[in-house]
XYZ file of C-alpha atoms in Angstrom:
781
model
C 178.440 110.057 88.319
C 178.190 113.702 89.096
C 178.970 115.502 92.257
C 175.422 115.560 93.650
C 175.244 111.815 93.371
C 178.318 111.511 95.576
C 176.167 112.903 98.428
C 177.775 116.327 98.126
C 174.662 118.387 97.525
C 175.347 121.730 95.870
C 171.802 123.067 95.655
C 169.529 120.769 97.633
C 169.181 121.638 101.328
C 170.473 125.168 100.786
C 168.453 128.414 100.793
C 169.399 130.568 97.780
C 167.597 133.840 97.262
C 164.198 132.994 95.842
C 163.913 133.562 92.118
C 160.869 135.779 92.578
C 162.099 137.665 95.597
C 163.551 140.810 94.031
C 160.582 141.411 91.720
C 158.087 141.001 94.523
C 159.996 143.126 97.027
C 160.306 145.827 94.368
C 156.589 145.636 93.557
C 157.273 144.711 89.916
C 155.557 141.297 89.898
C 152.498 141.375 87.613
C 149.542 139.499 89.010
C 146.332 138.755 87.059
C 144.586 141.672 88.812
C 147.266 143.991 87.399
C 146.863 142.942 83.747
C 145.438 145.377 81.267
C 144.901 144.502 77.644
C 144.103 146.809 74.738
C 140.348 147.323 74.280
C 139.639 145.467 77.544
C 136.047 145.335 78.818
C 135.023 144.930 82.475
C 132.631 142.283 83.660
C 130.176 142.137 86.523
C 127.760 139.417 87.523
C 124.161 139.760 88.672
C 123.784 137.440 91.642
C 120.808 135.889 93.295
C 119.433 137.363 96.514
C 117.715 134.078 97.246
C 119.358 130.918 98.617
C 117.013 128.625 96.666
C 114.584 129.700 93.955
C 113.390 128.927 90.460
C 114.325 131.392 87.750
C 111.064 132.215 85.982
C 112.164 135.032 83.712
C 115.168 137.263 82.972
C 114.581 140.561 81.107
C 117.797 142.331 80.031
C 116.385 144.525 77.274
C 117.076 147.822 79.066
C 120.573 146.743 80.032
C 121.408 145.770 76.461
C 120.400 149.248 75.270
C 122.662 151.040 77.734
C 125.589 152.775 75.980
C 128.875 151.125 76.750
C 127.448 147.637 77.198
C 129.083 145.144 74.801
C 127.604 141.825 75.893
C 125.103 140.255 78.331
C 124.858 136.508 78.959
C 122.609 134.247 81.033
C 122.605 130.558 81.836
C 120.422 129.867 78.859
C 123.316 130.841 76.549
C 125.577 128.003 77.692
C 124.045 124.653 78.657
C 127.367 122.878 79.277
C 128.071 121.327 82.713
C 131.149 122.060 84.730
C 132.603 120.552 87.908
C 135.696 118.703 89.248
C 134.101 115.968 91.335
C 130.553 116.164 90.000
C 129.537 118.103 86.943
C 126.678 119.842 88.648
C 127.220 123.533 87.726
C 126.528 125.542 84.622
C 128.487 128.592 83.336
C 125.695 130.643 84.942
C 122.586 129.391 86.819
C 119.945 127.796 84.599
C 116.366 127.154 85.739
C 117.092 127.752 89.405
C 119.582 129.286 91.890
C 120.995 127.308 94.812
C 122.722 129.896 97.034
C 122.846 133.588 97.716
C 125.297 134.875 95.081
C 124.598 132.351 92.355
C 125.233 134.223 89.088
C 122.142 134.519 86.886
C 123.462 137.049 84.314
C 126.707 138.816 83.480
C 127.592 141.995 81.720
C 130.724 143.175 79.827
C 130.947 146.956 79.546
C 133.436 149.704 78.831
C 133.967 150.356 82.545
C 132.847 149.023 85.925
C 130.383 151.860 86.538
C 128.549 151.094 83.287
C 128.615 147.379 84.122
C 127.098 148.040 87.556
C 124.408 150.271 86.031
C 123.577 147.600 83.494
C 123.075 145.055 86.293
C 120.602 147.379 87.933
C 118.535 147.347 84.772
C 118.215 143.572 84.486
C 114.956 142.225 85.901
C 114.743 138.672 87.228
C 111.572 136.993 88.373
C 112.080 134.262 90.973
C 109.894 131.667 92.649
C 111.442 131.097 96.129
C 111.931 127.475 97.189
C 112.471 126.011 100.651
C 116.082 126.421 101.803
C 118.272 123.844 103.543
C 121.015 125.293 105.781
C 121.676 122.459 108.236
C 123.574 119.547 106.671
C 122.080 117.046 109.121
C 118.556 118.085 108.109
C 119.576 118.120 104.401
C 120.736 114.509 104.737
C 117.383 113.382 106.032
C 114.853 115.223 103.809
C 113.665 113.764 100.524
C 111.083 116.291 99.448
C 113.571 119.165 99.034
C 116.446 118.279 96.708
C 118.987 120.895 95.826
C 120.051 118.884 92.776
C 117.182 116.850 91.487
C 119.357 115.441 88.675
C 122.201 114.259 90.878
C 121.893 110.681 89.622
C 122.393 111.884 85.996
C 125.468 114.125 86.552
C 128.825 112.908 85.208
C 131.103 111.886 88.082
C 134.868 111.735 88.656
C 136.226 108.308 89.675
C 135.802 107.373 93.309
C 132.774 109.648 93.901
C 129.634 107.961 95.183
C 126.505 110.125 95.589
C 123.330 108.749 97.102
C 120.536 109.084 94.520
C 117.336 110.765 95.688
C 119.107 112.569 98.511
C 121.266 115.644 99.100
C 124.335 113.446 99.812
C 126.784 114.019 96.957
C 129.409 111.666 98.260
C 129.492 108.827 100.778
C 132.910 107.479 101.613
C 133.336 104.336 103.704
C 136.401 102.901 105.444
C 136.320 99.546 107.202
C 139.110 97.665 108.903
C 138.834 94.846 111.408
C 135.835 94.528 113.740
C 135.077 97.685 115.725
C 132.384 95.938 117.760
C 134.919 93.443 119.045
C 137.454 96.288 119.538
C 135.024 98.164 121.783
C 134.183 95.024 123.779
C 137.850 94.430 124.436
C 138.436 98.026 125.522
C 138.853 99.260 129.107
C 137.344 102.631 128.166
C 134.974 103.675 125.344
C 134.458 107.407 124.874
C 132.088 109.034 122.377
C 131.688 112.750 121.659
C 130.939 115.226 118.886
C 133.129 118.093 117.647
C 132.258 120.761 115.152
C 134.239 123.123 112.960
C 133.076 126.321 111.366
C 133.050 128.073 107.997
C 136.107 130.182 107.233
C 137.401 132.100 104.197
C 140.809 131.728 102.532
C 141.380 135.465 102.802
C 144.086 135.495 100.185
C 145.214 139.054 99.342
C 144.643 138.768 95.575
C 140.974 138.180 94.775
C 139.867 135.791 92.046
C 140.543 137.375 88.659
C 140.355 136.284 85.038
C 140.672 137.783 81.559
C 139.322 135.995 78.498
C 139.736 136.849 74.849
C 138.755 135.054 71.630
C 141.322 135.471 68.838
C 140.435 135.669 65.119
C 140.769 131.890 64.682
C 138.201 131.289 67.470
C 140.763 130.199 70.034
C 140.000 131.237 73.634
C 142.855 132.762 75.614
C 142.468 132.962 79.395
C 144.764 134.753 81.856
C 143.743 133.618 85.299
C 144.975 133.098 88.857
C 144.157 129.436 89.079
C 145.990 126.590 90.774
C 144.714 124.163 88.132
C 145.467 125.383 84.558
C 145.236 122.030 82.809
C 141.996 121.088 84.546
C 140.460 124.438 83.670
C 141.457 124.080 80.041
C 139.833 120.667 79.763
C 136.705 121.596 81.721
C 136.081 124.749 79.608
C 136.783 122.915 76.331
C 134.400 120.101 77.293
C 131.724 122.522 78.496
C 131.838 124.389 75.188
C 132.345 121.322 72.931
C 135.744 122.491 71.757
C 139.033 120.627 71.167
C 141.674 121.275 73.756
C 143.871 123.223 71.334
C 141.168 125.853 71.104
C 141.559 126.825 74.788
C 144.758 128.297 76.241
C 145.199 128.999 79.939
C 148.025 131.261 81.128
C 148.771 131.700 84.848
C 150.767 134.683 86.097
C 152.134 134.537 89.665
C 149.311 134.247 92.212
C 148.795 136.353 95.289
C 147.851 133.519 97.595
C 145.718 130.438 96.964
C 145.451 127.996 99.915
C 143.182 125.783 97.799
C 140.656 128.587 97.142
C 141.864 129.086 93.585
C 141.508 125.494 92.470
C 139.271 124.605 89.539
C 136.874 126.969 87.765
C 135.787 130.136 89.524
C 135.716 133.444 87.609
C 136.740 131.872 84.264
C 133.341 130.591 83.009
C 131.700 134.030 83.179
C 134.707 135.686 81.538
C 134.696 133.111 78.738
C 130.934 133.261 78.253
C 131.108 137.060 77.758
C 134.292 136.973 75.601
C 132.581 134.670 73.165
C 130.181 137.580 72.425
C 132.525 140.580 72.404
C 134.071 140.122 68.932
C 137.658 139.706 70.062
C 137.758 142.283 72.835
C 139.139 140.901 76.062
C 136.894 140.711 79.143
C 138.169 140.993 82.725
C 136.348 139.907 85.887
C 137.754 140.597 89.345
C 135.855 139.553 92.452
C 135.144 142.183 95.085
C 136.020 141.245 98.613
C 132.315 140.774 99.349
C 132.135 138.333 96.423
C 135.141 136.510 97.855
C 133.114 135.852 101.005
C 129.762 135.040 99.423
C 130.725 133.417 96.085
C 134.256 132.044 96.349
C 134.728 128.705 98.064
C 134.993 128.367 101.829
C 136.317 125.768 104.214
C 133.653 123.189 104.920
C 131.859 123.356 108.217
C 131.823 119.897 109.744
C 130.116 117.795 112.391
C 132.324 114.912 113.482
C 131.337 112.169 115.909
C 134.185 110.207 117.438
C 133.888 106.946 119.375
C 137.151 105.513 120.626
C 138.003 102.411 122.617
C 141.336 101.906 124.456
C 143.006 99.418 126.814
C 143.942 100.417 130.340
C 147.489 101.016 129.185
C 146.344 103.293 126.362
C 146.553 100.778 123.495
C 144.073 102.006 120.824
C 141.631 99.192 120.067
C 138.847 100.721 117.977
C 137.812 103.936 116.218
C 134.405 104.773 114.838
C 134.016 108.135 113.177
C 131.174 109.833 111.369
C 131.953 112.977 109.391
C 129.396 115.320 107.845
C 130.684 118.010 105.466
C 128.480 120.948 104.473
C 129.546 121.458 100.873
C 127.014 124.146 100.084
C 125.187 124.587 96.788
C 127.607 122.780 94.435
C 129.996 119.889 94.969
C 133.212 121.634 93.768
C 136.030 119.770 95.599
C 133.714 118.741 98.459
C 133.462 114.998 97.610
C 137.285 114.803 97.456
C 137.581 116.701 100.718
C 135.145 114.236 102.242
C 137.257 111.287 101.020
C 140.554 112.821 102.086
C 139.317 113.406 105.620
C 137.804 109.940 105.759
C 141.208 108.436 104.869
C 142.705 110.302 107.874
C 139.880 109.672 110.288
C 141.810 107.346 112.584
C 144.659 109.828 112.904
C 148.333 108.874 112.350
C 147.986 105.917 114.675
C 147.999 102.157 114.789
C 144.319 101.225 115.168
C 143.396 97.620 114.442
C 139.624 98.206 114.120
C 138.284 101.183 112.153
C 134.804 102.138 111.000
C 134.414 105.472 109.104
C 131.416 107.019 107.400
C 132.130 110.334 105.704
C 129.281 112.299 104.044
C 129.417 115.311 101.789
C 126.074 117.117 101.771
C 124.487 119.763 99.590
C 122.937 122.730 101.390
C 121.960 126.256 100.290
C 124.981 127.729 101.954
C 128.144 129.084 100.209
C 130.153 126.542 98.320
C 132.710 124.493 100.256
C 135.955 123.855 98.445
C 139.596 122.921 98.906
C 141.184 124.694 101.922
C 144.787 123.899 102.803
C 144.404 120.275 103.780
C 141.334 118.904 101.985
C 139.397 118.198 105.184
C 142.377 117.114 107.296
C 142.288 120.210 109.578
C 138.713 119.408 110.467
C 139.267 115.713 111.290
C 142.517 116.525 113.096
C 140.629 118.999 115.270
C 138.216 116.274 116.330
C 140.555 113.336 116.707
C 143.289 115.166 118.553
C 140.918 116.890 120.952
C 139.242 113.527 121.619
C 142.576 111.840 122.203
C 143.529 114.379 124.864
C 140.284 113.724 126.731
C 141.049 110.024 126.717
C 144.559 110.664 127.965
C 143.100 112.550 130.936
C 140.584 109.842 131.759
C 143.275 107.154 131.599
C 145.764 109.201 133.583
C 148.390 108.901 130.826
C 150.546 111.809 129.613
C 149.351 113.161 126.249
C 152.773 112.703 124.669
C 153.154 109.178 126.030
C 149.748 108.152 124.660
C 150.546 109.432 121.170
C 153.967 107.884 121.084
C 152.546 104.542 122.185
C 150.093 104.457 119.261
C 152.002 106.340 116.556
C 152.541 104.718 113.169
C 156.105 103.771 112.306
C 158.028 102.615 109.265
C 156.235 99.521 107.956
C 153.028 100.095 109.868
C 149.864 99.154 108.007
C 147.483 102.096 107.574
C 143.697 102.007 108.013
C 143.444 101.338 104.255
C 145.930 98.471 104.283
C 148.896 100.430 102.914
C 152.416 99.602 104.218
C 153.722 102.984 105.297
C 157.105 104.332 104.327
C 159.003 107.525 105.252
C 157.351 107.879 108.652
C 158.967 110.429 110.947
C 155.959 111.027 113.209
C 157.533 110.012 116.531
C 160.460 112.360 116.009
C 158.125 115.235 115.227
C 156.291 114.613 118.503
C 159.512 114.400 120.481
C 161.023 117.514 118.936
C 157.900 119.642 119.345
C 157.487 118.589 122.931
C 161.092 119.269 123.774
C 161.127 122.720 122.231
C 158.315 124.031 124.451
C 159.590 122.326 127.605
C 156.914 119.630 127.900
C 156.592 118.495 131.484
C 157.832 121.741 132.953
C 155.280 123.735 134.976
C 154.314 126.737 132.875
C 152.780 128.744 135.721
C 149.212 129.757 136.691
C 146.596 130.065 133.921
C 149.101 128.714 131.408
C 149.031 125.368 129.711
C 150.665 123.300 127.024
C 149.004 121.136 124.461
C 150.048 118.731 121.703
C 148.402 117.576 118.482
C 149.513 115.451 115.565
C 148.358 114.959 111.987
C 148.884 112.938 108.865
C 147.722 113.550 105.290
C 147.707 111.687 101.999
C 148.303 113.254 98.613
C 146.092 113.043 95.580
C 146.906 109.772 93.830
C 147.064 108.845 91.003
C 148.317 111.986 89.329
C 151.097 112.899 86.968
C 153.430 115.742 86.035
C 155.809 116.565 83.211
C 158.669 119.027 82.657
C 161.042 120.332 79.991
C 164.504 121.621 80.685
C 165.993 123.746 77.851
C 169.678 124.469 77.902
C 170.393 127.790 76.223
C 173.412 128.712 74.145
C 174.960 130.821 76.950
C 174.631 127.973 79.484
C 171.550 129.486 81.114
C 168.551 127.210 81.590
C 164.863 127.596 80.965
C 162.664 125.318 82.989
C 159.206 124.708 81.660
C 156.583 123.079 83.916
C 153.063 123.855 85.056
C 153.574 124.148 88.806
C 151.876 127.360 89.923
C 153.845 129.876 91.981
C 151.483 131.360 94.614
C 153.952 132.408 97.234
C 155.018 128.989 98.379
C 158.373 129.074 96.616
C 157.737 126.224 94.170
C 159.619 127.827 91.305
C 162.844 128.165 93.384
C 162.639 124.668 94.773
C 162.146 123.210 91.294
C 165.017 125.317 89.981
C 167.201 123.914 92.760
C 166.359 120.377 91.657
C 167.310 121.232 88.082
C 170.469 122.929 89.320
C 171.506 119.862 91.324
C 171.133 117.576 88.286
C 172.781 119.894 85.817
C 175.587 121.370 87.906
C 174.477 124.831 86.882
C 173.839 127.565 89.492
C 170.252 128.285 90.534
C 170.547 131.916 89.531
C 171.109 130.876 85.929
C 167.789 129.063 85.793
C 164.531 130.801 84.779
C 161.147 129.147 85.338
C 158.306 129.798 82.865
C 154.880 130.556 84.214
C 152.271 127.871 83.463
C 150.826 128.179 79.959
C 148.926 125.209 78.516
C 150.235 126.031 75.008
C 153.838 126.075 76.206
C 154.498 124.329 79.494
C 153.804 120.558 79.765
C 151.011 118.837 81.681
C 150.665 118.951 85.429
C 147.598 117.661 87.264
C 147.372 120.638 89.660
C 149.226 122.644 92.304
C 147.250 121.111 95.156
C 147.530 118.469 97.866
C 151.152 119.297 98.743
C 152.153 117.386 95.636
C 154.313 119.781 93.601
C 157.694 119.029 95.149
C 157.168 115.256 94.865
C 155.438 114.963 91.454
C 156.729 117.990 89.561
C 160.093 117.775 91.319
C 160.565 114.228 90.067
C 159.566 115.277 86.551
C 162.059 118.173 86.669
C 164.814 115.915 87.978
C 164.239 113.465 85.104
C 164.117 116.256 82.532
C 167.325 117.739 83.871
C 169.012 114.325 83.865
C 167.892 113.893 80.251
C 169.322 117.318 79.368
C 172.548 116.475 81.174
C 173.005 113.278 79.215
C 172.475 115.173 75.949
C 174.957 117.859 77.040
C 177.630 115.335 78.011
C 177.210 113.575 74.684
C 177.929 116.851 72.877
C 180.826 117.659 75.140
C 182.343 114.192 74.659
C 182.786 114.924 70.973
C 184.671 118.095 71.748
C 186.783 116.719 74.597
C 187.225 113.339 72.881
C 186.184 111.491 75.982
C 183.545 108.945 76.959
C 180.387 110.700 78.304
C 180.583 108.481 81.369
C 183.923 110.004 82.237
C 182.570 113.559 82.204
C 181.094 115.640 84.987
C 179.461 119.095 85.262
C 180.245 121.573 87.921
C 179.682 125.342 88.183
C 178.712 125.608 84.559
C 181.748 123.731 83.236
C 182.260 120.243 81.855
C 185.263 118.365 83.229
C 186.907 115.059 82.567
C 186.711 113.150 85.851
C 190.020 113.136 87.607
C 191.354 116.071 85.504
C 189.748 119.171 86.982
C 192.034 121.473 84.969
C 190.797 120.177 81.650
C 187.401 121.756 81.530
C 185.158 123.332 79.006
C 182.583 126.087 79.703
C 179.099 124.982 78.737
C 178.670 128.311 76.959
C 181.307 127.240 74.482
C 179.442 124.046 73.497
C 177.453 124.077 70.248
C 173.983 124.084 71.816
C 172.194 125.983 69.070
C 174.217 127.602 66.356
C 176.143 125.395 63.905
C 179.897 125.387 64.251
C 182.908 123.804 62.515
C 184.921 120.854 63.728
C 188.361 120.146 62.291
C 189.332 120.363 58.621
C 186.009 118.853 57.508
C 184.212 121.963 58.625
C 181.065 119.967 59.511
C 178.227 121.875 61.249
C 177.108 120.339 64.537
C 174.668 122.696 66.295
C 172.648 120.545 68.727
C 169.867 122.025 70.805
C 169.405 120.476 74.230
C 165.838 119.941 75.477
C 165.435 117.458 78.349
C 162.076 115.795 78.884
C 160.803 114.240 82.097
C 157.536 112.862 83.447
C 156.463 111.238 86.660
C 153.415 109.344 87.909
C 152.748 106.613 90.462
C 152.557 103.472 88.428
C 151.382 101.174 91.196
C 148.598 103.414 92.560
C 145.536 101.419 93.540
C 141.874 102.549 93.797
C 140.073 102.087 97.092
C 137.373 99.454 97.392
C 133.998 101.163 97.454
C 132.616 99.205 100.402
C 135.674 98.970 102.633
C 138.023 101.776 101.553
C 140.817 99.264 101.425
C 143.676 99.715 98.959
C 147.413 98.874 98.949
C 148.674 102.206 97.581
C 146.054 104.958 97.629
C 148.613 107.680 98.322
C 152.098 108.218 96.850
C 153.271 109.443 100.257
C 151.964 110.544 103.630
C 152.921 113.723 105.477
C 153.309 113.735 109.260
C 153.536 116.590 111.782
C 153.187 117.457 115.430
C 152.612 120.835 117.027
C 153.023 121.777 120.682
C 151.412 125.016 121.858
C 151.681 127.073 125.016
C 148.884 129.466 125.936
C 147.882 131.885 128.653
C 144.202 132.383 129.502
C 142.727 135.481 131.147
C 140.043 134.115 133.471
C 138.239 137.420 133.668
C 137.862 138.114 129.935
C 138.228 134.622 128.567
C 140.839 135.831 126.115
C 143.560 133.465 124.992
C 147.118 134.531 124.237
C 149.052 131.944 122.272
C 152.594 132.308 123.613
C 154.496 129.936 121.380
C 154.050 126.982 119.061
C 156.645 124.469 118.043
C 155.768 122.903 114.718
C 157.697 119.803 113.604
C 157.268 118.351 110.156
C 158.485 115.181 108.461
C 158.816 116.379 104.871
C 161.212 113.677 103.605
C 164.074 115.941 102.562
C 164.409 119.699 102.884
C 164.960 121.372 99.508
C 164.986 125.051 100.638
C 165.020 125.292 104.490
C 164.261 128.990 104.702
C 161.223 128.649 102.392
C 160.041 125.706 104.494
C 160.276 127.751 107.687
C 158.242 130.486 105.991
C 155.587 127.982 104.973
C 155.344 126.721 108.535
C 155.171 130.244 110.018
C 152.475 131.331 107.577
C 150.384 128.277 108.225
C 150.708 128.749 111.963
C 149.341 132.277 111.813
C 146.490 131.020 109.618
C 145.890 128.228 112.099
C 145.747 130.643 115.038
C 143.246 132.721 113.055
C 140.930 129.836 112.240
C 141.144 128.571 115.818
C 140.528 131.827 117.706
C 139.322 134.677 115.489
C 137.834 133.766 112.138
C 134.228 132.729 111.532
C 131.798 133.439 108.686
C 128.403 134.272 110.093
C 125.390 133.256 108.046
C 121.699 134.025 108.107
C 119.701 131.788 105.760
C 122.721 131.307 103.566
C 123.710 134.964 103.369
C 127.090 136.004 104.792
C 126.659 138.656 107.452
C 130.326 139.676 107.740
C 131.697 139.756 104.167
C 134.695 142.035 104.704
C 137.848 142.401 106.781
C 136.233 145.035 109.016
C 133.875 142.381 110.435
C 135.678 139.138 109.608
C 138.684 139.108 111.865
C 142.000 137.688 110.649
C 145.117 137.696 112.807
C 147.670 140.492 112.453
C 151.379 140.405 113.129
C 150.605 141.342 116.700
C 148.602 138.144 117.170
C 151.446 135.933 115.940
C 153.006 133.835 118.712
C 156.617 132.880 118.952
C 156.967 130.252 116.222
C 159.482 127.418 116.272
C 159.662 125.633 112.904
C 161.265 122.222 113.125
C 162.320 120.111 110.110
C 162.397 116.320 110.360
C 163.889 114.413 107.429
C 162.755 110.860 106.889
C 163.605 110.471 103.154
C 161.088 108.861 100.803
C 162.563 106.338 98.386
C 160.535 107.743 95.443
C 160.812 111.443 96.264
C 163.259 113.769 94.527
C 166.338 113.461 96.771
C 163.930 111.965 99.312
C 161.580 114.998 99.468
C 157.786 114.764 99.938
C 155.938 118.089 100.538
C 154.721 120.575 103.108
C 152.111 123.147 102.050
C 149.078 121.866 103.946
C 150.213 120.064 107.133
C 151.390 123.065 109.109
C 147.737 124.300 109.442
C 146.077 121.026 110.506
C 147.086 120.489 114.149
C 147.069 124.097 115.339
C 143.463 124.368 116.620
C 143.621 121.132 118.548
C 147.019 121.958 120.045
C 145.670 125.297 121.237
C 142.429 123.780 122.618
C 144.431 121.090 124.446
C 146.673 123.804 125.918
C 143.628 125.818 127.053
C 142.282 122.754 128.846
C 145.617 122.227 130.555
C 145.584 125.927 131.603
C 142.074 126.375 132.995
C 140.245 123.050 132.659
C 137.808 124.149 129.920
C 137.279 121.783 127.026
C 136.116 123.477 123.805
C 134.481 121.144 121.286
C 133.079 123.665 118.802
C 135.298 125.970 116.782
C 136.126 128.816 116.920
C 137.444 129.100 120.430
C 135.982 132.392 121.688
C 136.225 134.235 124.983
C 132.498 133.700 125.462
C 132.890 129.939 125.223
C 135.778 129.910 127.667
C 133.887 132.073 130.198
C 130.869 129.760 129.862
C 133.152 126.771 130.493
C 134.628 128.403 133.558
C 131.164 129.092 134.895
C 130.088 125.518 134.362
C 133.247 124.244 136.071
C 132.622 126.478 139.083
C 128.990 125.525 139.245
C 129.831 121.825 139.124
C 132.390 122.332 141.914
C 129.846 124.289 144.013
C 131.920 127.459 143.866
C 130.466 130.924 143.728
C 130.113 132.287 140.202
C 131.593 135.633 141.195
C 135.085 135.987 139.717
C-alpha cells in the first residue's frame, strides 16, 4: 500500500502551480483563434435577416466568379441532420430559416474582405412566414409549426417531443399525491417567476478550422467542450466512418456550456470538403456570438407550494417553460435537468412537475453553466423566502428544517449520498453574520441549490510513464480555464508517487486521447478523475512489477515516493524510476537478456447501476452518479432614490465531496459569483421579433472588477464513496443561487420582491412606489 493510501495525501488537497499558468500568464498559450495553417482560407456565413421564412432560391453565380473565392456551399449541398438531443438541424439551412442568423450559404476565400464581398453578391429569395416569439403562445398554436417534421427526427434517449406541436420535450416528475399534500397544508402559495435571455460572454469566440487530407480524412481544430460527440455527429451527418474524422481541441478561452456540441464546425467542414485540401477557418464575430451562438434559456416558472404551520414542506407543484429558440440543441436536456431539481434540495413528500422545452423563432437556447438549474433555483428559492415571511419563520431555519440529508429519498426515488447541504447553509450564514442587524437599506438573503450530473456517461484515460520518469497523461477532458488538467495531473501524481510538475497532459485529440463523453455537467473530476486514477494505478502496478525484478522483491513490498521505488521498511534501499528499463532494452546479469518494458496504464469509468427515469413519473433509483449542493448568503445595500443595488459581500459554500486543488476551487467560485451578479443585475439580451438589439459589449453590460463584491468561498467536504478520493465536482453550482440570494437580500433591505430577472433599478423603484401607495404614503421621495 502506497503512502497516499495511508491517508497521507501528497498531491490531493494541495494547490500546486497550475500546469497551464506560466504559458497563459506569458501569453504563449495557443487558442484556436490563434491558429494559422499554410494555405488557410477564411470563411464567412450569409445569415437570414428573417426569423421564419421559406428559402425559395439562392443565386451565388456572381459570388463564385469573384477572384479569391475558393468555395461556396448552401444547405442543398449537405442533407445530413445534426443535433445532440434531437437531430433537427442541417449543416446549413435547407428549405426554410427558423431564426435571424440562420446560415443559408457560406464562402471560403483568400481573406475576410473577399469573403465579405462574396456574401454581398449572393442573392436569396425568401417567403416570410409567421414568427413565434412567445413560448406560451408557441405551445398553444397548431397552425404554425417551426419544425413540421418533429415526429420524424431521430431522438436521443429520454427525449419526448409532443407531435404536431412546438414542444420538443415534455418531462414529467411525479411523487406522492400533491392534491392531498395541499389539503393537509396550513398555507398554499402560488406565484410565477421569470428569467431572461443572457449570453455566455466568453472571451474567445467560437472558432474552427477544417482540412481534408489526401486520404479524404477530415481534420478539425476547434474550441469545443465535446470533441467525441462532434466527431460522431459529423461522421454520421456525412455518412463517414469515425476514423475519417479527427477532432483536436487546443486550450479554450472560456466555455460555460456555450461551446458544447456543434457550432462553427459544420460550416467549416462543408467548405473544406470543396477546397481541395486547403484548410478553412471560421471565427464568429462578437455580433454572431450574440445572435447565432447559444444563449441561456429564458424561462417562465410557476410554483405552487404547501407547508404546515411549523414550516414542514408538504407539496410542490411546478411548471417550467423553456424557450429553446429555433433548434433544440441541448434544450431538451436542460428542460429535464431543471425538472429533476424542481423541488429544490429539500425533503418534499408530494411533487408534481411539468417541464416543457418549446421551439420559438428566437436565438437558440443551449447549455449554460447549470443546465437549467440557475433558472429553477431562482424561482424556488425566491418562493421559499416569501413563504418564510408569511409563516414568520427565519429563512435559514426553514431551509434547515426541510434540507435533504444523508439517506434522504429524492423526488425521483434515489437514496442520496454525500449530502453536505446543511453545513453549507450554516457556514454561509455564519460568514455574513446572519441575524445581526446590517443597518438601514441593507439586507441579507440566503439561497440554496442542488444539481445532478449527466448519467449514464463514461470516460477513459491512459497514463504513459516515460523513460526519464516523467509522465504523459492522455485523456479527453477539455481545459477551458477551470483547471481540469492540473486536477487530473494531481490524481495521477497521487497514485504514482511522482510530482505533479513531472506530469504533462495532452490536449484532447480523438485520434490520440481516449474517449470521454464531454466536459459538461460538472462531471470531469468525478468521471475522468476516476479513469485517470485507475489508469495511474494500472501504470503503478506495471512499474512495481518491473522494479521487483531489479530489486529482487515482491511487488507488494514496494512503494513509490518522490520518483523513487523503495522496499517498504527500508527507505535507504531505493531505486530512481529513471533507472528502470521503461523503454530501451537493457542487460540483466551474465545472461545479458534485454528487458525493455514500456509502461502504459489504462483506466475507464462509468456508472454501472445507472437507471433511466420512468417516462410518466420521472422515478428512477439512480438517475445521477452524484448530486452537488451549495448555499450562498448575500448582503446588499439599496439606494432608495436611484434603485441601484450594491452587492456588498457573498459567502458561497459548496459541498464538492473532496477538494483536489483548493485555490482552483476558490477561483471557480469567485468567477461564478461575478457571473451570477452579472446575470442577476446587469445582463439581458434585448430582442425585437427575434433579432438581438444589443449584440456587443458596448450595449450588453457585463460586470467589471469594480462590480465584484467581497467574495467568501467556502469548501465543505462530504466525501462520495465512488468519487476519486471522495471528490465530486464544482463548475456549475456556484452560479445557481446567486440571483435568488441577491433578490432575497433586496427584499430584506427595502421590502421589494422582484420576480422577473434581471433585477433593475427601474423595477426596484416601481416596487418602492407600489409599497408606498399601498401604505398610503406620499410618492415623493
